[in-house]
Amino acid sequence: MLWMYAVCALALLVCLPCFMHYKGKLRYRLAASYKALGTLCAASLALIAAIRLDDHCWICFAGLLLHAAADFVLEFHLYFGAGLFLAGHICYIGFFAALFPVSGTHLILFLGLAAISAFLLWRWRGNLGKQLPVYALYAVILSVMCAFAIAGLTAHTLQGILTAVAGALFYLSNALMLGRQLFTAGTAVNWIIMITYYAAQLLFGISCLLS
């Protein structure tokens, strides 16, 4: 298990600070590289699980790879990066559906997250302008993915709990990121966004090891 802790430390204590540092220095390519590397740390956990434990983890690994690519691209192109994130979310949905059979709980969670998303988008519609439909589509897919993850609580297992916490953190990170894009935010907010994002991805990777 020591290597798992080392991977998490690499993501949170090396990749994250380097990303924040180099982005502040306006060295965007180097910053984006460290950002993607942090997500690749989580992908390495899913990769080990896919090879040694459960073939289903290949789906999660694919999602993490897409998210790592999105982490890099998003620093330079919003829509292309968002598209990669959506593709990764769809992989996650497939992975979670295999772990936790779809039930009424999934629907309830989706409706709750979708309602929160709709409230935020409606409240900030003036700032979003013509981009509102694009953000609305992303919000729907994000709500589905996070609902499927949080539904892991119904499994009453450590894997399910970790997946649920990761799903909640992922949703929180995205909500904060939207607010940062639309309004002025301090450095502390940027750190919170990235910490919750990396924590979510790492927990997804760790949950694979519990397959």
mmCIF file of C-alpha atoms in Angstrom:
data_model
loop_
_atom_site.group_PDB
_atom_site.id
_atom_site.type_symbol
_atom_site.label_atom_id
_atom_site.label_comp_id
_atom_site.label_asym_id
_atom_site.label_seq_id
_atom_site.Cartn_x
_atom_site.Cartn_y
_atom_site.Cartn_z
ATOM 1 C CA MET A 1 0.000 0.000 0.000
ATOM 2 C CA LEU A 2 3.017 2.259 0.400
ATOM 3 C CA TRP A 3 3.183 2.885 -3.342
ATOM 4 C CA MET A 4 -0.462 4.015 -3.308
ATOM 5 C CA TYR A 5 0.340 6.656 -0.683
ATOM 6 C CA ALA A 6 3.391 7.679 -2.700
ATOM 7 C CA VAL A 7 1.249 8.193 -5.813
ATOM 8 C CA CYS A 8 -1.236 10.320 -3.856
ATOM 9 C CA ALA A 9 1.612 12.354 -2.344
ATOM 10 C CA LEU A 10 3.087 12.918 -5.805
ATOM 11 C CA ALA A 11 -0.231 14.262 -7.085
ATOM 12 C CA LEU A 12 -1.047 16.495 -4.109
ATOM 13 C CA LEU A 13 2.383 17.571 -2.896
ATOM 14 C CA VAL A 14 4.311 17.851 -6.162
ATOM 15 C CA CYS A 15 2.014 18.120 -9.200
ATOM 16 C CA LEU A 16 -0.525 20.436 -7.579
ATOM 17 C CA PRO A 17 1.955 22.986 -6.166
ATOM 18 C CA CYS A 18 3.955 22.953 -9.412
ATOM 19 C CA PHE A 19 0.804 23.540 -11.448
ATOM 20 C CA MET A 20 -0.207 26.484 -9.284
ATOM 21 C CA HIS A 21 3.316 27.903 -9.262
ATOM 22 C CA TYR A 22 3.950 27.760 -12.988
ATOM 23 C CA LYS A 23 0.468 28.990 -13.846
ATOM 24 C CA GLY A 24 1.126 32.001 -11.635
ATOM 25 C CA LYS A 25 4.382 32.543 -13.536
ATOM 26 C CA LEU A 26 2.391 32.420 -16.822
ATOM 27 C CA ARG A 27 4.273 29.334 -18.002
ATOM 28 C CA TYR A 28 1.066 27.714 -19.161
ATOM 29 C CA ARG A 29 2.409 24.677 -21.017
ATOM 30 C CA LEU A 30 4.540 23.588 -18.092
ATOM 31 C CA ALA A 31 1.673 24.259 -15.687
ATOM 32 C CA ALA A 32 -0.755 22.250 -17.827
ATOM 33 C CA SER A 33 1.726 19.380 -17.978
ATOM 34 C CA TYR A 34 1.912 19.174 -14.187
ATOM 35 C CA LYS A 35 -1.877 19.424 -13.974
ATOM 36 C CA ALA A 36 -2.310 16.473 -16.332
ATOM 37 C CA LEU A 37 0.409 14.512 -14.532
ATOM 38 C CA GLY A 38 -1.552 14.773 -11.290
ATOM 39 C CA THR A 39 -4.543 13.073 -12.910
ATOM 40 C CA LEU A 40 -2.255 10.482 -14.477
ATOM 41 C CA CYS A 41 -1.219 9.569 -10.944
ATOM 42 C CA ALA A 42 -4.827 8.583 -10.283
ATOM 43 C CA ALA A 43 -4.914 6.780 -13.639
ATOM 44 C CA SER A 44 -1.943 4.662 -12.578
ATOM 45 C CA LEU A 45 -3.986 3.309 -9.657
ATOM 46 C CA ALA A 46 -6.821 2.304 -11.969
ATOM 47 C CA LEU A 47 -4.318 0.764 -14.380
ATOM 48 C CA ILE A 48 -2.861 -1.512 -11.697
ATOM 49 C CA ALA A 49 -6.370 -2.531 -10.655
ATOM 50 C CA ALA A 50 -7.350 -3.254 -14.263
ATOM 51 C CA ILE A 51 -4.286 -5.454 -14.809
ATOM 52 C CA ARG A 52 -4.366 -7.330 -11.526
ATOM 53 C CA LEU A 53 -7.903 -7.242 -10.157
ATOM 54 C CA ASP A 54 -10.875 -6.439 -12.392
ATOM 55 C CA ASP A 55 -11.206 -5.913 -16.152
ATOM 56 C CA HIS A 56 -14.003 -3.401 -15.506
ATOM 57 C CA CYS A 57 -11.358 -1.002 -14.174
ATOM 58 C CA TRP A 58 -10.155 -0.470 -17.743
ATOM 59 C CA ILE A 59 -13.250 1.701 -18.195
ATOM 60 C CA CYS A 60 -12.277 3.879 -15.237
ATOM 61 C CA PHE A 61 -8.699 3.997 -16.518
ATOM 62 C CA ALA A 62 -9.958 5.215 -19.898
ATOM 63 C CA GLY A 63 -12.000 7.908 -18.167
ATOM 64 C CA LEU A 64 -8.980 9.072 -16.181
ATOM 65 C CA LEU A 65 -6.843 9.206 -19.320
ATOM 66 C CA LEU A 66 -9.455 11.357 -21.028
ATOM 67 C CA HIS A 67 -9.595 13.628 -17.999
ATOM 68 C CA ALA A 68 -5.806 13.917 -17.958
ATOM 69 C CA ALA A 69 -5.884 14.970 -21.612
ATOM 70 C CA ALA A 70 -8.676 17.417 -20.781
ATOM 71 C CA ASP A 71 -6.618 18.884 -17.940
ATOM 72 C CA PHE A 72 -3.936 19.875 -20.420
ATOM 73 C CA VAL A 73 -6.178 21.002 -23.278
ATOM 74 C CA LEU A 74 -8.571 22.948 -21.043
ATOM 75 C CA GLU A 75 -5.826 25.435 -20.222
ATOM 76 C CA PHE A 76 -5.806 26.489 -23.897
ATOM 77 C CA HIS A 77 -9.186 25.588 -25.420
ATOM 78 C CA LEU A 78 -12.372 25.563 -23.332
ATOM 79 C CA TYR A 79 -14.723 23.650 -25.648
ATOM 80 C CA PHE A 80 -12.244 20.982 -26.752
ATOM 81 C CA GLY A 81 -11.215 20.413 -23.155
ATOM 82 C CA ALA A 82 -14.848 20.222 -22.035
ATOM 83 C CA GLY A 83 -15.502 17.665 -24.778
ATOM 84 C CA LEU A 84 -12.720 15.451 -23.456
ATOM 85 C CA PHE A 85 -14.137 15.794 -19.960
ATOM 86 C CA LEU A 86 -17.575 14.739 -21.208
ATOM 87 C CA ALA A 87 -16.086 11.661 -22.848
ATOM 88 C CA GLY A 88 -14.362 10.831 -19.570
ATOM 89 C CA HIS A 89 -17.618 11.301 -17.663
ATOM 90 C CA ILE A 90 -19.366 8.826 -19.965
ATOM 91 C CA CYS A 91 -16.642 6.260 -19.221
ATOM 92 C CA TYR A 92 -17.180 6.861 -15.518
ATOM 93 C CA ILE A 93 -20.924 6.372 -15.874
ATOM 94 C CA GLY A 94 -20.340 3.005 -17.541
ATOM 95 C CA PHE A 95 -17.904 1.989 -14.814
ATOM 96 C CA PHE A 96 -20.182 3.012 -11.935
ATOM 97 C CA ALA A 97 -23.205 1.367 -13.563
ATOM 98 C CA ALA A 98 -21.282 -1.918 -13.578
ATOM 99 C CA LEU A 99 -20.360 -1.519 -9.910
ATOM 100 C CA PHE A 100 -23.666 -0.298 -8.519
ATOM 101 C CA PRO A 101 -26.859 -1.542 -10.249
ATOM 102 C CA VAL A 102 -29.067 1.308 -11.410
ATOM 103 C CA SER A 103 -31.993 1.954 -9.086
ATOM 104 C CA GLY A 104 -34.390 4.643 -7.995
ATOM 105 C CA THR A 105 -31.621 6.088 -5.834
ATOM 106 C CA HIS A 106 -29.718 7.040 -8.978
ATOM 107 C CA LEU A 107 -32.720 8.956 -10.271
ATOM 108 C CA ILE A 108 -33.267 10.790 -6.986
ATOM 109 C CA LEU A 109 -29.609 11.775 -6.788
ATOM 110 C CA PHE A 110 -29.591 12.921 -10.402
ATOM 111 C CA LEU A 111 -32.680 15.068 -9.915
ATOM 112 C CA GLY A 112 -31.128 16.649 -6.828
ATOM 113 C CA LEU A 113 -27.823 17.457 -8.522
ATOM 114 C CA ALA A 114 -29.581 18.603 -11.683
ATOM 115 C CA ALA A 115 -31.761 20.936 -9.616
ATOM 116 C CA ILE A 116 -28.666 22.482 -7.990
ATOM 117 C CA SER A 117 -27.046 22.851 -11.408
ATOM 118 C CA ALA A 118 -30.173 24.428 -12.868
ATOM 119 C CA PHE A 119 -30.340 26.900 -9.993
ATOM 120 C CA LEU A 120 -26.719 27.966 -10.465
ATOM 121 C CA LEU A 121 -27.041 28.260 -14.236
ATOM 122 C CA TRP A 122 -30.265 30.264 -13.945
ATOM 123 C CA ARG A 123 -28.798 32.565 -11.308
ATOM 124 C CA TRP A 124 -25.693 33.184 -13.417
ATOM 125 C CA ARG A 125 -27.443 33.167 -16.810
ATOM 126 C CA GLY A 126 -26.552 36.791 -17.427
ATOM 127 C CA ASN A 127 -22.845 36.049 -17.095
ATOM 128 C CA LEU A 128 -23.065 32.916 -19.220
ATOM 129 C CA GLY A 129 -24.870 34.585 -22.099
ATOM 130 C CA LYS A 130 -24.856 32.533 -25.319
ATOM 131 C CA GLN A 131 -22.714 29.856 -23.654
ATOM 132 C CA LEU A 132 -25.631 28.822 -21.421
ATOM 133 C CA PRO A 133 -26.762 25.834 -23.600
ATOM 134 C CA VAL A 134 -23.209 24.420 -23.653
ATOM 135 C CA TYR A 135 -22.888 24.685 -19.895
ATOM 136 C CA ALA A 136 -26.360 23.195 -19.464
ATOM 137 C CA LEU A 137 -25.387 20.115 -21.512
ATOM 138 C CA TYR A 138 -22.221 19.685 -19.493
ATOM 139 C CA ALA A 139 -24.193 20.088 -16.253
ATOM 140 C CA VAL A 140 -26.588 17.298 -17.227
ATOM 141 C CA ILE A 141 -23.795 14.822 -17.982
ATOM 142 C CA LEU A 142 -21.904 15.886 -14.859
ATOM 143 C CA SER A 143 -25.028 15.398 -12.726
ATOM 144 C CA VAL A 144 -25.582 11.920 -14.152
ATOM 145 C CA MET A 145 -21.969 10.911 -13.540
ATOM 146 C CA CYS A 146 -21.858 12.245 -9.993
ATOM 147 C CA ALA A 147 -25.244 10.696 -9.192
ATOM 148 C CA PHE A 148 -23.978 7.287 -10.318
ATOM 149 C CA ALA A 149 -20.872 7.758 -8.161
ATOM 150 C CA ILE A 150 -22.701 8.943 -5.031
ATOM 151 C CA ALA A 151 -25.121 6.028 -5.409
ATOM 152 C CA GLY A 152 -22.179 3.874 -4.369
ATOM 153 C CA LEU A 153 -23.349 4.494 -0.803
ATOM 154 C CA THR A 154 -26.096 1.947 -1.418
ATOM 155 C CA ALA A 155 -23.477 -0.800 -1.741
ATOM 156 C CA HIS A 156 -22.501 -0.379 1.945
ATOM 157 C CA THR A 157 -18.857 -1.136 1.130
ATOM 158 C CA LEU A 158 -15.637 0.825 1.501
ATOM 159 C CA GLN A 159 -15.381 0.972 -2.280
ATOM 160 C CA GLY A 160 -18.877 2.417 -2.488
ATOM 161 C CA ILE A 161 -18.173 4.993 0.221
ATOM 162 C CA LEU A 162 -14.952 6.170 -1.426
ATOM 163 C CA THR A 163 -16.669 6.395 -4.799
ATOM 164 C CA ALA A 164 -19.522 8.410 -3.296
ATOM 165 C CA VAL A 165 -17.163 10.854 -1.572
ATOM 166 C CA ALA A 166 -15.235 11.214 -4.835
ATOM 167 C CA GLY A 167 -18.431 11.947 -6.751
ATOM 168 C CA ALA A 168 -19.458 14.633 -4.271
ATOM 169 C CA LEU A 169 -16.002 16.230 -4.366
ATOM 170 C CA PHE A 170 -15.975 16.154 -8.166
ATOM 171 C CA TYR A 171 -19.308 17.948 -8.325
ATOM 172 C CA LEU A 172 -18.162 20.540 -5.773
ATOM 173 C CA SER A 173 -14.955 21.164 -7.710
ATOM 174 C CA ASN A 174 -16.873 21.749 -10.938
ATOM 175 C CA ALA A 175 -19.366 24.087 -9.261
ATOM 176 C CA LEU A 176 -16.551 26.147 -7.787
ATOM 177 C CA MET A 177 -14.765 26.167 -11.137
ATOM 178 C CA LEU A 178 -17.842 27.591 -12.842
ATOM 179 C CA GLY A 179 -18.036 30.353 -10.263
ATOM 180 C CA ARG A 180 -14.355 31.147 -10.733
ATOM 181 C CA GLN A 181 -14.796 31.432 -14.505
ATOM 182 C CA LEU A 182 -17.632 33.894 -14.119
ATOM 183 C CA PHE A 183 -16.473 35.958 -11.165
ATOM 184 C CA THR A 184 -13.262 37.181 -9.590
ATOM 185 C CA ALA A 185 -11.773 34.572 -7.266
ATOM 186 C CA GLY A 186 -8.772 34.614 -4.968
ATOM 187 C CA THR A 187 -5.881 32.199 -4.836
ATOM 188 C CA ALA A 188 -7.517 30.239 -2.016
ATOM 189 C CA VAL A 189 -10.446 29.328 -4.265
ATOM 190 C CA ASN A 190 -8.093 28.047 -6.956
ATOM 191 C CA TRP A 191 -6.383 25.821 -4.409
ATOM 192 C CA ILE A 192 -9.697 24.481 -3.126
ATOM 193 C CA ILE A 193 -10.840 23.680 -6.662
ATOM 194 C CA MET A 194 -7.698 21.716 -7.451
ATOM 195 C CA ILE A 195 -7.500 19.947 -4.093
ATOM 196 C CA THR A 196 -11.094 18.720 -4.340
ATOM 197 C CA TYR A 197 -10.559 17.763 -7.988
ATOM 198 C CA TYR A 198 -7.403 15.750 -7.362
ATOM 199 C CA ALA A 199 -8.908 14.182 -4.237
ATOM 200 C CA ALA A 200 -11.879 13.005 -6.294
ATOM 201 C CA GLN A 201 -9.734 11.522 -9.058
ATOM 202 C CA LEU A 202 -7.413 9.807 -6.590
ATOM 203 C CA LEU A 203 -10.369 8.335 -4.710
ATOM 204 C CA PHE A 204 -11.775 6.991 -7.977
ATOM 205 C CA GLY A 205 -8.413 5.341 -8.611
ATOM 206 C CA ILE A 206 -8.186 3.973 -5.060
ATOM 207 C CA SER A 207 -11.732 2.604 -5.280
ATOM 208 C CA CYS A 208 -10.610 0.528 -8.263
ATOM 209 C CA LEU A 209 -8.040 -1.173 -6.043
ATOM 210 C CA LEU A 210 -10.904 -2.368 -3.823
ATOM 211 C CA SER A 211 -12.575 -4.250 -6.693
#
